[in-house]
Amino acid sequence: MKKTLAAAAAIMMICAAVFAKTDKEPADEYDDGSASVEAQEAQDPAQKGGKDKKVTKIKWNTKANKEAAMQGDPYNKKKMIGNRDFGERLLNTNKFTKVEAFSAYLKLTVGGLVSRKAHLIYREGTDVAGFEMYYDTSAYALQFAKVARGVLIDAVNRYYQDFDQKKLERSAPFKKTRDVYGFCDAYEDYGMVSGMMTYYSRPRVFFGYTFVKGSPYFTVNVRPAKNLAYGDSKSEEALLKANVIEQTYYFTKSQAKKLITFLSDENISALQASSTFDEYADEPTDADAYAEPGQEKADEEKAAE
């Protein structure tokens, strides 16, 4: 039994290392003057405590939730079908369109912070959009309806404000900062391969920030949620896959900016008005987009030869 567990752990570490290979976005530099404050405190103990910092913590977005409730269920089954035809629904494919290449950071179950290739996605025929990437060894597509997109965009803008005004608390624990910019309810498809995501959930998502090795990151923390593909089934398989794992995605300022620009009402309205994506002809084809990260690495090495 111990040998089996050890072998499984080794395989996970190898897969995680392969999946993590992608272009790395430079971390944001953050100088809040703490070094000079510490030096001043050493000279004058009366100055202990440094600058008065108060992050712009907002109340949980009850107004946004009420607006979503008035509009009805933002993720109802009929709406989430989008423009898919009967065959696509039957085979559980083409739930969304991969519009643009993207990247973000995440922490592996075994290991530190790594950069991971991703895609910005749009669910055709709806107001739902988000991003898709691999987390550990499975693919996840985190999506937001209109009101939720507004909450996320507002959260990023508040983070920018705190960043520029040097209000971010470098030593604050993540449990304290992971929800300082509010939350929303989202929709998530997931599965072992990105081309066919069998499972889905409707998790609550927190917006905040944290520091990793001295650099700040805007964070999207996906809370554990029920796997709705199994409903109320009590089968052994359903019980084993009853909950979606917690996920935390880390964004530099430029990555967060690209995300909220894509999720803006103006951009989603433009996508809704168009049934083709010719302007993205230079982006990966469907076959490339659904390739596994390990295959992407192999293709890159072959091209370099």
CSV table of C-alpha atoms in Angstrom, one decimal:
chain,number,residue,atom,x,y,z
A,1,MET,CA,0.0,0.0,0.0
A,2,LYS,CA,2.8,2.4,0.9
A,3,LYS,CA,4.6,1.6,-2.3
A,4,THR,CA,1.4,2.3,-4.3
A,5,LEU,CA,0.9,5.7,-2.6
A,6,ALA,CA,4.5,6.7,-3.1
A,7,ALA,CA,4.3,5.8,-6.8
A,8,ALA,CA,1.1,7.8,-7.2
A,9,ALA,CA,2.7,10.8,-5.5
A,10,ALA,CA,5.8,10.6,-7.8
A,11,ILE,CA,3.5,10.5,-10.9
A,12,MET,CA,1.6,13.6,-9.7
A,13,MET,CA,4.9,15.5,-9.1
A,14,ILE,CA,6.1,14.6,-12.6
A,15,CYS,CA,2.8,15.6,-14.2
A,16,ALA,CA,2.7,18.8,-12.3
A,17,ALA,CA,6.3,19.7,-13.4
A,18,VAL,CA,5.4,19.1,-17.1
A,19,PHE,CA,2.1,21.0,-16.9
A,20,ALA,CA,3.9,24.0,-15.4
A,21,LYS,CA,6.2,24.7,-18.3
A,22,THR,CA,5.1,28.0,-20.0
A,23,ASP,CA,6.3,31.5,-20.5
A,24,LYS,CA,6.8,33.2,-17.1
A,25,GLU,CA,5.2,36.6,-16.5
A,26,PRO,CA,7.6,38.9,-14.5
A,27,ALA,CA,6.4,39.4,-10.9
A,28,ASP,CA,5.3,43.0,-9.9
A,29,GLU,CA,7.7,45.0,-7.9
A,30,TYR,CA,6.3,46.5,-4.8
A,31,ASP,CA,8.1,49.1,-2.7
A,32,ASP,CA,6.0,50.3,0.2
A,33,GLY,CA,8.8,52.0,2.0
A,34,SER,CA,8.9,49.3,4.7
A,35,ALA,CA,12.7,49.1,4.6
A,36,SER,CA,13.1,52.8,5.3
A,37,VAL,CA,10.5,52.7,8.0
A,38,GLU,CA,12.3,49.8,9.7
A,39,ALA,CA,15.5,51.7,9.7
A,40,GLN,CA,13.8,54.7,11.2
A,41,GLU,CA,12.2,52.6,13.9
A,42,ALA,CA,15.7,51.2,14.8
A,43,GLN,CA,16.9,54.8,15.3
A,44,ASP,CA,13.8,56.1,17.1
A,45,PRO,CA,11.7,53.4,19.0
A,46,ALA,CA,9.0,56.0,19.4
A,47,GLN,CA,8.2,55.7,15.7
A,48,LYS,CA,7.5,51.9,16.0
A,49,GLY,CA,4.4,50.9,14.0
A,50,GLY,CA,5.4,52.6,10.8
A,51,LYS,CA,2.8,54.0,8.4
A,52,ASP,CA,-0.8,53.7,9.0
A,53,LYS,CA,-2.1,51.2,6.3
A,54,LYS,CA,-5.7,50.4,5.7
A,55,VAL,CA,-6.6,48.2,2.7
A,56,THR,CA,-9.8,49.2,1.1
A,57,LYS,CA,-11.8,46.2,2.3
A,58,ILE,CA,-15.3,46.2,1.0
A,59,LYS,CA,-18.4,44.6,2.3
A,60,TRP,CA,-19.5,41.4,0.6
A,61,ASN,CA,-21.4,42.4,-2.5
A,62,THR,CA,-24.9,42.0,-1.3
A,63,LYS,CA,-26.1,44.6,-3.8
A,64,ALA,CA,-24.6,42.6,-6.7
A,65,ASN,CA,-26.2,39.4,-5.4
A,66,LYS,CA,-29.6,41.1,-5.1
A,67,GLU,CA,-29.3,42.3,-8.7
A,68,ALA,CA,-28.4,38.8,-9.9
A,69,ALA,CA,-31.4,37.4,-8.0
A,70,MET,CA,-33.7,39.9,-9.6
A,71,GLN,CA,-32.5,38.9,-13.0
A,72,GLY,CA,-33.2,35.3,-12.2
A,73,ASP,CA,-30.7,32.4,-12.1
A,74,PRO,CA,-27.6,33.7,-14.0
A,75,TYR,CA,-26.4,30.1,-14.6
A,76,ASN,CA,-29.7,28.3,-15.4
A,77,LYS,CA,-29.4,25.2,-17.5
A,78,LYS,CA,-31.3,26.6,-20.5
A,79,LYS,CA,-29.1,29.6,-20.7
A,80,MET,CA,-25.8,27.7,-20.2
A,81,ILE,CA,-26.6,25.6,-23.4
A,82,GLY,CA,-25.8,28.7,-25.4
A,83,ASN,CA,-25.5,28.1,-29.1
A,84,ARG,CA,-24.6,24.4,-28.9
A,85,ASP,CA,-26.6,22.1,-31.1
A,86,PHE,CA,-28.1,18.7,-30.1
A,87,GLY,CA,-25.0,16.7,-31.1
A,88,GLU,CA,-22.7,18.9,-29.0
A,89,ARG,CA,-24.9,18.7,-26.0
A,90,LEU,CA,-25.2,14.9,-26.4
A,91,LEU,CA,-21.5,14.4,-26.6
A,92,ASN,CA,-20.9,17.1,-23.9
A,93,THR,CA,-18.5,19.1,-26.1
A,94,ASN,CA,-17.9,22.7,-27.2
A,95,LYS,CA,-19.3,24.2,-24.1
A,96,PHE,CA,-17.3,27.4,-24.8
A,97,THR,CA,-15.0,29.0,-27.3
A,98,LYS,CA,-11.3,29.6,-26.6
A,99,VAL,CA,-10.9,33.1,-27.8
A,100,GLU,CA,-7.4,34.2,-26.8
A,101,ALA,CA,-4.2,32.8,-25.3
A,102,PHE,CA,-3.6,33.8,-21.7
A,103,SER,CA,-1.4,32.9,-18.6
A,104,ALA,CA,-1.7,33.0,-14.8
A,105,TYR,CA,0.1,31.7,-11.8
A,106,LEU,CA,-1.0,28.9,-9.4
A,107,LYS,CA,0.5,26.9,-6.5
A,108,LEU,CA,1.0,23.2,-7.2
A,109,THR,CA,-0.2,20.7,-4.6
A,110,VAL,CA,3.5,19.7,-4.4
A,111,GLY,CA,5.7,22.7,-5.1
A,112,GLY,CA,5.7,26.5,-5.3
A,113,LEU,CA,4.2,29.2,-7.5
A,114,VAL,CA,4.3,28.4,-11.2
A,115,SER,CA,3.2,30.1,-14.4
A,116,ARG,CA,0.6,28.1,-16.4
A,117,LYS,CA,-0.7,28.6,-20.0
A,118,ALA,CA,-4.4,29.3,-20.2
A,119,HIS,CA,-7.1,30.6,-22.5
A,120,LEU,CA,-9.7,33.4,-22.2
A,121,ILE,CA,-13.1,31.8,-23.0
A,122,TYR,CA,-16.6,32.8,-24.0
A,123,ARG,CA,-19.8,30.8,-23.9
A,124,GLU,CA,-21.4,31.6,-27.2
A,125,GLY,CA,-25.0,33.0,-27.1
A,126,THR,CA,-24.7,34.0,-23.4
A,127,ASP,CA,-23.2,36.8,-21.2
A,128,VAL,CA,-20.9,34.2,-19.6
A,129,ALA,CA,-17.1,34.3,-20.0
A,130,GLY,CA,-13.9,33.6,-18.0
A,131,PHE,CA,-10.7,31.5,-18.3
A,132,GLU,CA,-9.7,27.9,-18.7
A,133,MET,CA,-6.5,26.2,-17.6
A,134,TYR,CA,-5.0,23.1,-15.9
A,135,TYR,CA,-4.9,23.0,-12.1
A,136,ASP,CA,-2.9,20.1,-10.9
A,137,THR,CA,-3.7,17.3,-13.4
A,138,SER,CA,-7.3,18.4,-14.4
A,139,ALA,CA,-8.7,21.1,-16.6
A,140,TYR,CA,-10.9,23.8,-15.1
A,141,ALA,CA,-13.0,26.5,-16.9
A,142,LEU,CA,-14.0,29.2,-14.5
A,143,GLN,CA,-16.8,31.4,-15.8
A,144,PHE,CA,-18.7,34.5,-14.8
A,145,ALA,CA,-22.1,35.9,-15.8
A,146,LYS,CA,-22.7,39.7,-16.3
A,147,VAL,CA,-23.1,40.7,-12.6
A,148,ALA,CA,-20.3,38.5,-11.5
A,149,ARG,CA,-18.0,39.9,-14.2
A,150,GLY,CA,-18.8,43.4,-12.8
A,151,VAL,CA,-17.8,42.3,-9.3
A,152,LEU,CA,-14.5,40.8,-10.5
A,153,ILE,CA,-13.7,44.0,-12.5
A,154,ASP,CA,-14.4,46.2,-9.5
A,155,ALA,CA,-12.2,44.0,-7.3
A,156,VAL,CA,-9.3,44.3,-9.7
A,157,ASN,CA,-9.7,48.1,-9.9
A,158,ARG,CA,-9.7,48.3,-6.1
A,159,TYR,CA,-6.6,46.2,-6.0
A,160,TYR,CA,-4.9,48.6,-8.4
A,161,GLN,CA,-5.9,51.5,-6.1
A,162,ASP,CA,-4.4,49.8,-3.0
A,163,PHE,CA,-1.3,48.8,-4.9
A,164,ASP,CA,-0.7,52.4,-6.1
A,165,GLN,CA,-1.4,53.9,-2.7
A,166,LYS,CA,0.9,51.3,-1.1
A,167,LYS,CA,-1.8,50.0,1.2
A,168,LEU,CA,-1.2,46.3,0.6
A,169,GLU,CA,-0.2,44.5,3.8
A,170,ARG,CA,2.9,42.5,3.1
A,171,SER,CA,2.8,40.3,6.2
A,172,ALA,CA,-1.0,39.7,6.3
A,173,PRO,CA,-2.0,36.0,6.2
A,174,PHE,CA,-3.9,34.9,3.1
A,175,LYS,CA,-7.0,33.9,5.2
A,176,LYS,CA,-7.3,37.6,6.1
A,177,THR,CA,-6.8,39.0,2.5
A,178,ARG,CA,-8.3,36.4,0.2
A,179,ASP,CA,-11.8,38.1,0.3
A,180,VAL,CA,-11.0,41.8,0.9
A,181,TYR,CA,-12.4,42.8,-2.5
A,182,GLY,CA,-15.6,40.8,-2.3
A,183,PHE,CA,-17.0,37.7,-3.8
A,184,CYS,CA,-19.5,36.4,-6.4
A,185,ASP,CA,-21.1,33.1,-7.5
A,186,ALA,CA,-19.5,31.6,-10.6
A,187,TYR,CA,-19.9,28.5,-12.8
A,188,GLU,CA,-17.1,26.0,-13.5
A,189,ASP,CA,-16.7,23.1,-16.0
A,190,TYR,CA,-13.9,20.7,-15.3
A,191,GLY,CA,-12.6,17.3,-16.2
A,192,MET,CA,-9.4,15.2,-16.8
A,193,VAL,CA,-9.0,16.7,-20.4
A,194,SER,CA,-10.0,20.2,-21.6
A,195,GLY,CA,-11.7,18.9,-24.7
A,196,MET,CA,-14.4,17.1,-22.8
A,197,MET,CA,-15.3,18.5,-19.4
A,198,THR,CA,-17.8,16.0,-17.9
A,199,TYR,CA,-18.3,17.7,-14.5
A,200,TYR,CA,-19.5,21.1,-13.4
A,201,SER,CA,-20.2,23.1,-10.3
A,202,ARG,CA,-21.3,26.5,-9.1
A,203,PRO,CA,-18.7,27.7,-6.6
A,204,ARG,CA,-18.4,30.9,-4.6
A,205,VAL,CA,-15.3,32.8,-5.6
A,206,PHE,CA,-13.4,35.2,-3.4
A,207,PHE,CA,-11.2,38.1,-4.6
A,208,GLY,CA,-8.2,39.4,-2.7
A,209,TYR,CA,-4.4,39.5,-2.8
A,210,THR,CA,-1.3,37.9,-1.2
A,211,PHE,CA,2.4,38.3,-1.3
A,212,VAL,CA,4.7,35.5,-2.6
A,213,LYS,CA,8.4,36.0,-2.2
A,214,GLY,CA,8.0,39.7,-1.7
A,215,SER,CA,5.8,40.3,-4.8
A,216,PRO,CA,2.1,41.0,-4.6
A,217,TYR,CA,-0.5,39.1,-6.6
A,218,PHE,CA,-4.3,39.6,-7.1
A,219,THR,CA,-6.0,36.3,-6.2
A,220,VAL,CA,-9.1,34.5,-7.3
A,221,ASN,CA,-9.9,31.9,-4.7
A,222,VAL,CA,-12.5,29.2,-5.8
A,223,ARG,CA,-14.2,27.6,-2.8
A,224,PRO,CA,-14.9,23.9,-2.7
A,225,ALA,CA,-18.3,23.1,-4.2
A,226,LYS,CA,-20.6,20.2,-5.0
A,227,ASN,CA,-20.1,18.3,-8.3
A,228,LEU,CA,-23.5,18.9,-9.8
A,229,ALA,CA,-23.0,16.4,-12.6
A,230,TYR,CA,-24.0,13.7,-10.0
A,231,GLY,CA,-26.9,15.5,-8.5
A,232,ASP,CA,-28.0,13.6,-5.3
A,233,SER,CA,-26.5,10.3,-6.4
A,234,LYS,CA,-25.1,8.2,-3.5
A,235,SER,CA,-23.0,5.9,-5.7
A,236,GLU,CA,-19.4,5.3,-4.8
A,237,GLU,CA,-18.2,7.3,-7.8
A,238,ALA,CA,-20.4,10.2,-6.9
A,239,LEU,CA,-19.1,10.2,-3.3
A,240,LEU,CA,-15.5,10.1,-4.4
A,241,LYS,CA,-16.1,13.1,-6.7
A,242,ALA,CA,-18.7,14.9,-4.5
A,243,ASN,CA,-16.7,18.1,-4.1
A,244,VAL,CA,-14.7,20.3,-6.4
A,245,ILE,CA,-11.3,21.1,-5.0
A,246,GLU,CA,-10.4,24.6,-3.7
A,247,GLN,CA,-8.4,26.5,-6.3
A,248,THR,CA,-6.4,29.8,-6.0
A,249,TYR,CA,-5.2,31.6,-9.1
A,250,TYR,CA,-2.6,34.4,-8.9
A,251,PHE,CA,-2.4,37.3,-11.3
A,252,THR,CA,0.2,40.0,-11.8
A,253,LYS,CA,-1.1,43.5,-12.6
A,254,SER,CA,-0.8,43.0,-16.4
A,255,GLN,CA,-2.4,39.6,-16.3
A,256,ALA,CA,-5.4,40.9,-14.2
A,257,LYS,CA,-5.7,43.8,-16.6
A,258,LYS,CA,-5.9,41.5,-19.6
A,259,LEU,CA,-8.6,39.4,-17.8
A,260,ILE,CA,-10.9,42.3,-16.9
A,261,THR,CA,-10.5,43.9,-20.4
A,262,PHE,CA,-11.7,40.6,-21.9
A,263,LEU,CA,-14.6,40.4,-19.4
A,264,SER,CA,-15.8,43.9,-19.9
A,265,ASP,CA,-19.4,44.5,-21.0
A,266,GLU,CA,-18.1,46.2,-24.2
A,267,ASN,CA,-16.0,43.1,-25.2
A,268,ILE,CA,-18.6,40.5,-24.3
A,269,SER,CA,-21.3,42.5,-26.2
A,270,ALA,CA,-19.0,42.5,-29.3
A,271,LEU,CA,-18.6,38.7,-29.0
A,272,GLN,CA,-22.3,38.3,-28.6
A,273,ALA,CA,-22.9,40.2,-31.8
A,274,SER,CA,-20.5,38.1,-33.8
A,275,SER,CA,-20.7,34.4,-34.6
A,276,THR,CA,-17.2,34.1,-36.0
A,277,PHE,CA,-13.8,34.8,-34.6
A,278,ASP,CA,-11.7,35.5,-37.7
A,279,GLU,CA,-9.8,38.3,-35.9
A,280,TYR,CA,-8.2,35.6,-33.8
A,281,ALA,CA,-7.0,33.5,-36.8
A,282,ASP,CA,-3.4,33.7,-35.5
A,283,GLU,CA,-4.4,32.0,-32.2
A,284,PRO,CA,-4.1,28.3,-31.6
A,285,THR,CA,-6.5,26.1,-33.6
A,286,ASP,CA,-9.1,23.9,-31.8
A,287,ALA,CA,-6.7,21.0,-32.1
A,288,ASP,CA,-3.9,23.0,-30.5
A,289,ALA,CA,-6.1,24.5,-27.9
A,290,TYR,CA,-7.2,21.1,-26.6
A,291,ALA,CA,-3.7,19.6,-26.6
A,292,GLU,CA,-2.5,18.5,-23.2
A,293,PRO,CA,0.3,20.6,-21.6
A,294,GLY,CA,2.7,17.8,-21.9
A,295,GLN,CA,2.0,17.6,-25.6
A,296,GLU,CA,2.4,21.3,-26.0
A,297,LYS,CA,5.9,21.0,-24.5
A,298,ALA,CA,6.8,18.2,-26.8
A,299,ASP,CA,5.6,20.2,-29.9
A,300,GLU,CA,7.7,23.2,-28.8
A,301,GLU,CA,10.8,21.1,-28.4
A,302,LYS,CA,10.2,19.5,-31.8
A,303,ALA,CA,9.8,22.9,-33.5
A,304,ALA,CA,13.1,24.1,-31.9
A,305,GLU,CA,15.1,21.2,-33.4
